[in-house]
mmCIF file of C-alpha atoms in Angstrom:
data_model
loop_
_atom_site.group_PDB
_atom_site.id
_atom_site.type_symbol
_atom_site.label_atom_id
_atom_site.label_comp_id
_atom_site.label_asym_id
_atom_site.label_seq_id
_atom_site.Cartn_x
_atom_site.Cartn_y
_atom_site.Cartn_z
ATOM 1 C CA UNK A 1 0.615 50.022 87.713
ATOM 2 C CA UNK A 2 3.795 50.199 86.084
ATOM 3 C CA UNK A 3 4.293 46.643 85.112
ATOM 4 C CA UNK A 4 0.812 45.594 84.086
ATOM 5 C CA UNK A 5 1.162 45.850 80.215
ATOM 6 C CA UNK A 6 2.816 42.587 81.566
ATOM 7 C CA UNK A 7 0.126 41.145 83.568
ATOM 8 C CA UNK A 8 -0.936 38.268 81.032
ATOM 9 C CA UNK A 9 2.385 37.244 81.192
ATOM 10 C CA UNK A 10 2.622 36.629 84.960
ATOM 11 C CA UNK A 11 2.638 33.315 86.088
ATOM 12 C CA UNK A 12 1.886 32.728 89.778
ATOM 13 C CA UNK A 13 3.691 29.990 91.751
ATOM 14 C CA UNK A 14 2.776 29.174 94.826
ATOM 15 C CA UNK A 15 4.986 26.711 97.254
ATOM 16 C CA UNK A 16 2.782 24.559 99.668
ATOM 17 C CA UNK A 17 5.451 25.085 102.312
ATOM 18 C CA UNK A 18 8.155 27.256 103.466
ATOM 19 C CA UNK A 19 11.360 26.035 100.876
ATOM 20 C CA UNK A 20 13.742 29.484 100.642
ATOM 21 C CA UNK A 21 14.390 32.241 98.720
ATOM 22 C CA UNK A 22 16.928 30.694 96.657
ATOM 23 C CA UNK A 23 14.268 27.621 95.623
ATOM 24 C CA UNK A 24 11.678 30.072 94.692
ATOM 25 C CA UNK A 25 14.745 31.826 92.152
ATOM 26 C CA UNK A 26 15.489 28.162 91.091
ATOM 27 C CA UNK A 27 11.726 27.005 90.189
ATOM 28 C CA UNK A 28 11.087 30.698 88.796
ATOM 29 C CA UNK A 29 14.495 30.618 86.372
ATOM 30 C CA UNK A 30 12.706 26.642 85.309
ATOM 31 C CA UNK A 31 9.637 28.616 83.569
ATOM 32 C CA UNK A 32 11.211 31.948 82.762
ATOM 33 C CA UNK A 33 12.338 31.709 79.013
ATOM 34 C CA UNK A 34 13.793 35.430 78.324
ATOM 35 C CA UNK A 35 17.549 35.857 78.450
ATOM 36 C CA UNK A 36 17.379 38.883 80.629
ATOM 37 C CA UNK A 37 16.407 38.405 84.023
ATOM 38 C CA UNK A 38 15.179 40.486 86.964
ATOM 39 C CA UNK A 39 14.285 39.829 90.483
ATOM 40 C CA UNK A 40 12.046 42.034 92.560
ATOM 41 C CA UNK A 41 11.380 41.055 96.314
ATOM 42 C CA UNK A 42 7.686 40.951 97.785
ATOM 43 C CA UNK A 43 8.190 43.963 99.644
ATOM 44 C CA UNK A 44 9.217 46.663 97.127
ATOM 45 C CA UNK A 45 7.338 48.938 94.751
ATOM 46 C CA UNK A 46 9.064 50.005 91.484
ATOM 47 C CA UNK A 47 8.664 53.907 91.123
ATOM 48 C CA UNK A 48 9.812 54.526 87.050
ATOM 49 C CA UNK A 49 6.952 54.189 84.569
ATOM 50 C CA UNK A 50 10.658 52.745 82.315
ATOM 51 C CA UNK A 51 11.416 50.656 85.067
ATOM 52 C CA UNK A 52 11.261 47.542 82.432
ATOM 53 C CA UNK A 53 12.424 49.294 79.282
ATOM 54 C CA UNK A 54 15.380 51.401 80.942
ATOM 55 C CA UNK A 55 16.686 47.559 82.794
ATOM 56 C CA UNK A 56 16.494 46.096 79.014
ATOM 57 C CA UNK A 57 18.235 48.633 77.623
ATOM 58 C CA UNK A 58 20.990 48.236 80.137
ATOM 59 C CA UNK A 59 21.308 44.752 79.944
ATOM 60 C CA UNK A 60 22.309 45.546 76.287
ATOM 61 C CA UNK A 61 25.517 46.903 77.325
ATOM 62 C CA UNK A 62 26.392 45.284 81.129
ATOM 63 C CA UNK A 63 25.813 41.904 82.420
ATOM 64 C CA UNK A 64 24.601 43.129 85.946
ATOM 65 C CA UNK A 65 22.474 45.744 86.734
ATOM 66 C CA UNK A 66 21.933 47.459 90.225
ATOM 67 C CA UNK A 67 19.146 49.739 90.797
ATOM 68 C CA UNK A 68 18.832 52.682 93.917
ATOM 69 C CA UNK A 69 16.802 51.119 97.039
ATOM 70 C CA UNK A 70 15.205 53.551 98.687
ATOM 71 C CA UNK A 71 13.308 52.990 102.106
ATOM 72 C CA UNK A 72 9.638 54.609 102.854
ATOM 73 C CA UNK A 73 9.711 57.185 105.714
ATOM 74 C CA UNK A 74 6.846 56.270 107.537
ATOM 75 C CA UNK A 75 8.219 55.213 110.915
ATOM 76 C CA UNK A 76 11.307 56.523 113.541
ATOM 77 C CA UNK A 77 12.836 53.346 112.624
ATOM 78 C CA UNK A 78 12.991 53.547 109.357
ATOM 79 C CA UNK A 79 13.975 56.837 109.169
ATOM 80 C CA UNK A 80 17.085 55.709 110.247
ATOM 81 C CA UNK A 81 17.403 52.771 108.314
ATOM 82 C CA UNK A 82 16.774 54.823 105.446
ATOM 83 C CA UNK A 83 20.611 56.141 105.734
ATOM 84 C CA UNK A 84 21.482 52.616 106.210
ATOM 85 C CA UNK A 85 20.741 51.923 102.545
ATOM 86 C CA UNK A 86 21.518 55.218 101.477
ATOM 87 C CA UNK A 87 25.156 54.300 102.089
ATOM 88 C CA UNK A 88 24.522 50.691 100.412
ATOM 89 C CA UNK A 89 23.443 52.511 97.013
ATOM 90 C CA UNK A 90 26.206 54.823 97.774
ATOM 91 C CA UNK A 91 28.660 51.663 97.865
ATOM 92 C CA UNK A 92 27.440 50.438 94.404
ATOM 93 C CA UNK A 93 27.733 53.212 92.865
ATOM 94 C CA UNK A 94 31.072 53.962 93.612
ATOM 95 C CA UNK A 95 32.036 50.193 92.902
ATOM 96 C CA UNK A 96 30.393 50.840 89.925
ATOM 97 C CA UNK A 97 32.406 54.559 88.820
ATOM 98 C CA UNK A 98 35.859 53.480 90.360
ATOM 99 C CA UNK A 99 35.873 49.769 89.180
ATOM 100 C CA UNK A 100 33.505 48.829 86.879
ATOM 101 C CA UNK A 101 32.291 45.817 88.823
ATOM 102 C CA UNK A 102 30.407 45.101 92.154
ATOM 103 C CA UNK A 103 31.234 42.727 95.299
ATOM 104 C CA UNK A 104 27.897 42.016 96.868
ATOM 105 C CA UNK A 105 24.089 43.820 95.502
ATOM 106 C CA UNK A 106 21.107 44.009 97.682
ATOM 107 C CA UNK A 107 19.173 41.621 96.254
ATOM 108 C CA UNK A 108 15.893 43.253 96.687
ATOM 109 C CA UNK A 109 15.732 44.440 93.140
ATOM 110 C CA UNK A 110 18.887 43.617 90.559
ATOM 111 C CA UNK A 111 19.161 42.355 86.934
ATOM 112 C CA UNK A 112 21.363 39.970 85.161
ATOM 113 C CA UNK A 113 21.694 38.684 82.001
ATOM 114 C CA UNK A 114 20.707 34.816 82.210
ATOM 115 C CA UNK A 115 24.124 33.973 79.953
ATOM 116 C CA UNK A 116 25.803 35.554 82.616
ATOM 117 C CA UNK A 117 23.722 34.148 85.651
ATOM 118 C CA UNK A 118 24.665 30.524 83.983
ATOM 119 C CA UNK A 119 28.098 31.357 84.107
ATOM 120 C CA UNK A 120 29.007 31.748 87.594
ATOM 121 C CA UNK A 121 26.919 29.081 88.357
ATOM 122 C CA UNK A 122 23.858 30.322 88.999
ATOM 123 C CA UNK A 123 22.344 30.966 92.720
ATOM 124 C CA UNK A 124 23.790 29.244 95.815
ATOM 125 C CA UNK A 125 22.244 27.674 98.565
ATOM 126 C CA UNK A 126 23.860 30.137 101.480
ATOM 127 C CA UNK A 127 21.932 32.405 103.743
ATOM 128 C CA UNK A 128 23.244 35.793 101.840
ATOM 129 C CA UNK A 129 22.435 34.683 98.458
ATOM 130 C CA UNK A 130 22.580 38.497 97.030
ATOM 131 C CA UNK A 131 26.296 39.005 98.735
ATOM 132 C CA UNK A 132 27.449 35.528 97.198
ATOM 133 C CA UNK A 133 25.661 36.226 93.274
ATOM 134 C CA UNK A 134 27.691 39.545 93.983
ATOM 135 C CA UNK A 135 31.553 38.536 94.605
ATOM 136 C CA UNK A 136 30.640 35.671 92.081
ATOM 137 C CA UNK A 137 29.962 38.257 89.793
ATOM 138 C CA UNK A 138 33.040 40.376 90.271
ATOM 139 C CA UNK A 139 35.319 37.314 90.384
ATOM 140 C CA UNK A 140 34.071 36.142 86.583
ATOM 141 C CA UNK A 141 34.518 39.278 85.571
ATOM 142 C CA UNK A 142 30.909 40.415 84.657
ATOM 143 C CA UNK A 143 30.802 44.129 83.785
ATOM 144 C CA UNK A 144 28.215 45.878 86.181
ATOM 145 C CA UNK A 145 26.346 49.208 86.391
ATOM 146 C CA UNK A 146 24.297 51.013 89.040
ATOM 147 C CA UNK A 147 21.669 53.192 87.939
ATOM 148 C CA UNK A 148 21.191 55.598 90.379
ATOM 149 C CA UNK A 149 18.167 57.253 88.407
ATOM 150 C CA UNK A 150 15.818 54.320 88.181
ATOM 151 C CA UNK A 151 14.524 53.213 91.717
ATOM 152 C CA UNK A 152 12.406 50.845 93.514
ATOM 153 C CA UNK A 153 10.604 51.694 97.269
ATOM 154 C CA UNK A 154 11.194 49.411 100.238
ATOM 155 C CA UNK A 155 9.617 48.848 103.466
ATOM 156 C CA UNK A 156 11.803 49.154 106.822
ATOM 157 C CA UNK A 157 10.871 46.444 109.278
ATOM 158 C CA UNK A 158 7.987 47.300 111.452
ATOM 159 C CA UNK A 159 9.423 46.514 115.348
ATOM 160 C CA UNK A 160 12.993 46.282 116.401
ATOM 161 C CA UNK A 161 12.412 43.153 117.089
ATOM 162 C CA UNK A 162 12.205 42.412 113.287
ATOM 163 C CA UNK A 163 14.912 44.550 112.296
ATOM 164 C CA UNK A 164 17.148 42.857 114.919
ATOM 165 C CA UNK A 165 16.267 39.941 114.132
ATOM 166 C CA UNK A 166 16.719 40.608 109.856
ATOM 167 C CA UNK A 167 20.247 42.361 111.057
ATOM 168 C CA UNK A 168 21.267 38.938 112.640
ATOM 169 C CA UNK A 169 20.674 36.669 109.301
ATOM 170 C CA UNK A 170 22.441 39.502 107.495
ATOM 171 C CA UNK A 171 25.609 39.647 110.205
ATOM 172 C CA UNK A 172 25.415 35.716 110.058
ATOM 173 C CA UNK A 173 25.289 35.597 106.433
ATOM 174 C CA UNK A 174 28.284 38.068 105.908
ATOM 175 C CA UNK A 175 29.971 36.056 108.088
ATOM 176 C CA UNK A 176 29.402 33.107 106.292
ATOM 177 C CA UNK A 177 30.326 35.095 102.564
ATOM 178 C CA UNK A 178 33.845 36.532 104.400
ATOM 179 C CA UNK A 179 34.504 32.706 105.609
ATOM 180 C CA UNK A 180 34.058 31.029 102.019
ATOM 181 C CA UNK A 181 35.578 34.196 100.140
ATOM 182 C CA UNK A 182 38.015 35.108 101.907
ATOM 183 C CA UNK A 183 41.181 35.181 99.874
ATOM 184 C CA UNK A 184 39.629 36.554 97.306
ATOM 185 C CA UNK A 185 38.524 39.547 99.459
ATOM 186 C CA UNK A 186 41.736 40.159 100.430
ATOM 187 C CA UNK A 187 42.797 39.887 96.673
ATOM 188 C CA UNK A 188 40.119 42.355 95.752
ATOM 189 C CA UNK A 189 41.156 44.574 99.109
ATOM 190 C CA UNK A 190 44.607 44.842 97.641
ATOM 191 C CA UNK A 191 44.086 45.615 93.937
ATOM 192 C CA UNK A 192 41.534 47.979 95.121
ATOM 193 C CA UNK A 193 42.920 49.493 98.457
ATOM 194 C CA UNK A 194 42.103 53.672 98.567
ATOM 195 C CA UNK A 195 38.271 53.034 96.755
ATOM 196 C CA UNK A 196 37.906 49.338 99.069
ATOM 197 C CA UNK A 197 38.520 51.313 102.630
ATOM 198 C CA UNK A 198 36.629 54.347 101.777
ATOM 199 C CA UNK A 199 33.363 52.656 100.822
ATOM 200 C CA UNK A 200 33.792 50.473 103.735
ATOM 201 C CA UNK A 201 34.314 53.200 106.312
ATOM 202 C CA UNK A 202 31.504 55.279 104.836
ATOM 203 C CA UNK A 203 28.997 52.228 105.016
ATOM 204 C CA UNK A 204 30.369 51.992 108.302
ATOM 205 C CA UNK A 205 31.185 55.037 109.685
ATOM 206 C CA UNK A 206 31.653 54.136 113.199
ATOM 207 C CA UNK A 207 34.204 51.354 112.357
ATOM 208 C CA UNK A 208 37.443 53.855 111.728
ATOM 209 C CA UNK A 209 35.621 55.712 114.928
ATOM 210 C CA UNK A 210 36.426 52.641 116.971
ATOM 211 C CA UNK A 211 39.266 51.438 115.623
ATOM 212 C CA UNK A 212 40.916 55.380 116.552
ATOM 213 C CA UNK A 213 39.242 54.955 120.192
ATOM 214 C CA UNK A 214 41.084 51.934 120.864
ATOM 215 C CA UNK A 215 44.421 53.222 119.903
ATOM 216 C CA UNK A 216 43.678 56.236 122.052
ATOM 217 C CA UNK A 217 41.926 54.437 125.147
ATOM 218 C CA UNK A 218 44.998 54.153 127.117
ATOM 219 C CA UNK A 219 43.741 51.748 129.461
ATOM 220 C CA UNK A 220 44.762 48.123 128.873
ATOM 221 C CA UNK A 221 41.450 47.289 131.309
ATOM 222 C CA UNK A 222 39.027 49.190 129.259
ATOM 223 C CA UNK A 223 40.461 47.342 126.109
ATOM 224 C CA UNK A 224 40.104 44.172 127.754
ATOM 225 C CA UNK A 225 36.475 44.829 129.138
ATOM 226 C CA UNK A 226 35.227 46.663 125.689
ATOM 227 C CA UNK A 227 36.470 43.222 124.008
ATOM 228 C CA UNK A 228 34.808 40.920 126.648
ATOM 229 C CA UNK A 229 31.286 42.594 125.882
ATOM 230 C CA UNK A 230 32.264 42.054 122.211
ATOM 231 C CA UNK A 231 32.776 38.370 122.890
ATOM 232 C CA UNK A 232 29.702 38.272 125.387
ATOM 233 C CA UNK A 233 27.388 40.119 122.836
ATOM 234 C CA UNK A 234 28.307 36.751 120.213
ATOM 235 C CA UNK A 235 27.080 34.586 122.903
ATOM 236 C CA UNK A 236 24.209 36.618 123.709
ATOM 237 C CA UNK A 237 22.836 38.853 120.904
ATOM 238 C CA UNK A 238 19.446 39.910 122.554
ATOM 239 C CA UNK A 239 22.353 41.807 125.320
ATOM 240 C CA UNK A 240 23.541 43.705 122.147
ATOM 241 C CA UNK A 241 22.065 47.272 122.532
ATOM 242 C CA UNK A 242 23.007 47.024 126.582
ATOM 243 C CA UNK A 243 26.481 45.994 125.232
ATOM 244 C CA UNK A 244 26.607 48.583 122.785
ATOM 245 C CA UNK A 245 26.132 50.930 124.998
ATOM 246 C CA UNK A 246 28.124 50.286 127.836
ATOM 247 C CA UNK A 247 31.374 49.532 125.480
ATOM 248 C CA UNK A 248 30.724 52.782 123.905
ATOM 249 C CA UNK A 249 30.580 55.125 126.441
ATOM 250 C CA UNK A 250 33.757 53.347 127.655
ATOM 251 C CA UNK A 251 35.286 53.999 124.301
ATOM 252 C CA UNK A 252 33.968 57.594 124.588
ATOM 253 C CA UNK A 253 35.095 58.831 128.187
ATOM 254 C CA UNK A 254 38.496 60.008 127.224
ATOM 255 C CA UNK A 255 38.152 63.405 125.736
ATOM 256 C CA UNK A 256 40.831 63.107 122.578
ATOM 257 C CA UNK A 257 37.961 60.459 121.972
ATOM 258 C CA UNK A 258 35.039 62.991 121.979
ATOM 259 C CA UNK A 259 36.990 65.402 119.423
ATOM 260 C CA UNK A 260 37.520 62.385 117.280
ATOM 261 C CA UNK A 261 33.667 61.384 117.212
ATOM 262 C CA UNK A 262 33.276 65.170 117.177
ATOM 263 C CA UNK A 263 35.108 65.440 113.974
ATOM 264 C CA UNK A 264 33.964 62.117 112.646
ATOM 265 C CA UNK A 265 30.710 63.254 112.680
ATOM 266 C CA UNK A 266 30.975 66.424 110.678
ATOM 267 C CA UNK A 267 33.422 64.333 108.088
ATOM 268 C CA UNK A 268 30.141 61.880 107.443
ATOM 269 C CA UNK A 269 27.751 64.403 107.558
ATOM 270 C CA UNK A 270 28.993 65.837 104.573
ATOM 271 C CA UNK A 271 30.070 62.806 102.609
ATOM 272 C CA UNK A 272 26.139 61.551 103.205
ATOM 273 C CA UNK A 273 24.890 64.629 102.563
ATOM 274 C CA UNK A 274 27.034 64.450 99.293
ATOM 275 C CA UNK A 275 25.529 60.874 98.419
ATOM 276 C CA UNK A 276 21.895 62.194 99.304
ATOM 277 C CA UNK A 277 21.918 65.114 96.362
ATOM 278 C CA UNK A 278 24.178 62.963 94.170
ATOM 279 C CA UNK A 279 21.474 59.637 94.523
ATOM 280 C CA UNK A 280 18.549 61.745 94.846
ATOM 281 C CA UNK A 281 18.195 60.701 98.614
ATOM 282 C CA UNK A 282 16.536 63.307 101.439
ATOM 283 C CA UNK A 283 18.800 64.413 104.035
ATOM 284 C CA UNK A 284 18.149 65.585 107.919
ATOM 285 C CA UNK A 285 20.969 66.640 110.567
ATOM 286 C CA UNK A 286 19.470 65.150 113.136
ATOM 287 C CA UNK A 287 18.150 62.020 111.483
ATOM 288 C CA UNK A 288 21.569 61.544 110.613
ATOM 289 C CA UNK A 289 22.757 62.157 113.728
ATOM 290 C CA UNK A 290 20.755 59.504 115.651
ATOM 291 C CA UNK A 291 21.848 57.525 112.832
ATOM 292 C CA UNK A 292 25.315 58.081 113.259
ATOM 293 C CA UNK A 293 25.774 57.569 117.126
ATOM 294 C CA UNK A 294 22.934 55.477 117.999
ATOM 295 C CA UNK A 295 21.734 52.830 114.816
ATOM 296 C CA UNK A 296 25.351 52.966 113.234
ATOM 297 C CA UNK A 297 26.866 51.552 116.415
ATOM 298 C CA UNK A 298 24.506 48.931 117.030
ATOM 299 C CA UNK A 299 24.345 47.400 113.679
ATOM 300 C CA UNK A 300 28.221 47.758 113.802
ATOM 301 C CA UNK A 301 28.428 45.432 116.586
ATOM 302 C CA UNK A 302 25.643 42.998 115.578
ATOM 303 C CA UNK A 303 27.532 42.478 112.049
ATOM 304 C CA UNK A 304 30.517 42.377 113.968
ATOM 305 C CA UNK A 305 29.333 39.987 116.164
ATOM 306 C CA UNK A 306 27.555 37.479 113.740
ATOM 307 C CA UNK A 307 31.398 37.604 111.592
ATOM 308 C CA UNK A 308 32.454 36.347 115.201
ATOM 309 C CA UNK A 309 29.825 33.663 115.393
ATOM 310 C CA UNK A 310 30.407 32.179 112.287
ATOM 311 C CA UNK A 311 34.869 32.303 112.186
ATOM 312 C CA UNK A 312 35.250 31.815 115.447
ATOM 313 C CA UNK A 313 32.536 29.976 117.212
ATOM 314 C CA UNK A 314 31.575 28.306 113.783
ATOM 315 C CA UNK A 315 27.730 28.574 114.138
ATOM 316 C CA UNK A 316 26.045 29.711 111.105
ATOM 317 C CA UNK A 317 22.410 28.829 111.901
ATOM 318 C CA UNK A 318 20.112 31.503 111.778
ATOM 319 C CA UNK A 319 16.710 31.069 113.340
ATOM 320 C CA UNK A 320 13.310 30.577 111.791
ATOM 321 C CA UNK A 321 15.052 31.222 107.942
ATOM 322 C CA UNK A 322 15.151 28.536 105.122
ATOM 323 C CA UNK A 323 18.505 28.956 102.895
#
């Protein structure tokens, strides 16, 4: 409803086969003519009645614009991946408030002026598209701006099976962005150290969990064995949640651990809890907390894993998706 004062200026393409997300933003940028651009996935619904006006009148003063994705409650599942992009909003925003610029967007709903799309050379052929338009954009300097009051709805896979199988092409495709951008990350790591490690622990929360229960596991076996599953879980990602599990309870048994977790988990409850009345996100204790020690850890190890698969085993093919 919100966008069809626009309907007689929709044009409908439809590709005879499969050819990519990126070709469908190259043949739609061929027949778009205005100079500000946005890009809305299949799968979301825009909320704002402005949704249109309040992107133009952005695009006035920034070259990228970022919008708050927030996922439908409707399912367990997404219930839980609803924190998931609560902390990815979260992470724009504060790229946005501490630096002025963003290093990878969820591409399911952004903005950009088409000047500025031209001038880091448009999309790339890569399987994270979004992440690579993102550190393009930082790198060229684009100013950027993430409006945290104008939203869009998206839909949470249906099965695990599909979000498993989404969370590979994502690991595999930051994998493939850290390879090719790597310098510059570290460039970007350095100039931006304190605001660059506190987004990335609080997308992440368990990483600085694990990191701490590896100094503290004492045992040089457990070490070992925790990083054999890690290697085992590249080679077989369907074994992930059986990996997950196993390495984590190993990481857990000493009890300096447990306090750690312990205190980890009341240090991110109130940091998300801050993000969820700052953003205008719902919050739930124990959503959260099957978020923090049961989804968090997985996805943690299938990102780490697919990082793995593509810098150290140097596959980067990602099954039944066209880049």
């Amino acid at each position: 409803k919100n966008l069809q004062k626009f309907s007689e200026k929709i044009i409908l393409m439809i590709n005879p086969k499969r050819q990519g997300k990126v070709n469908a933003y190259k043949k739609a940028l061929e027949r778009a003519k205005g100079e500000y651009l946005i890009f809305l996935d299949d799968d979301i619904e825009v909320v704002n009645d402005n949704f249109v006006e309040k992107i133009v009148e952005n695009l006035k003063k920034y070259d990228f614009v970022d919008v708050r994705k927030e996922i439908i409650r409707d399912s367990l599942l997404s219930r839980l991946v609803y924190y998931d992009y609560m902390a990815m909003n979260l992470a724009n925003y504060l790229f946005y408030r501490w630096i002025g610029r963003c290093v990878g967007v969820n591409g399911a709903a952004f903005a950009i002026r088409r000047k500025a799309l031209e001038k880091i050379g448009g999309f790339q052929y890569t399987v994270s598209e979004d992440l690579d338009l993102g550190i393009r954009a930082y790198l060229h300097g684009l100013s950027f701006v993430f409006l945290k009051d104008l939203a869009v709805l998206n839909k949470a896979p249906k099965s695990l099976r599909d979000w498993f199988k989404q969370r590979k092409r994502w690991a595999i495709g930051a994998g493939i962005w850290i390879k090719k951008y790597f310098r510059s990350l570290v460039s970007i790591l350095k100039r931006n150290l304190k605001a660059c490690l506190f987004i990335l622990f609080t997308v992440f929360p368990n990483l600085l969990i694990f990191i701490i229960s590896l100094f503290l596991e004492e045992s040089i076996v457990n070490k070992l064995f925790i990083l054999l599953l890690f290697y085992l879980s590249s080679l077989l990602p369907m074994l992930i949640p059986v990996f997950t599990l196993v390495s984590y309870s190993l990481a857990f048994l000493p009890i300096k651990t447990i306090i750690v977790a312990s205190l980890g988990f009341i240090f991110y409850s109130i940091i998300y809890y801050w993000a969820a009345k700052k953003l205008g996100h719902k919050f739930n204790i124990l959503e959260f907390a099957a978020f923090y020690f049961v989804y968090s850890p997985i996805w943690l190890l299938i990102l780490l894993m697919g990082i793995f698969r593509v810098t150290v085993l140097k596959k980067t093919t990602v099954e039944d998706w066209v880049v």
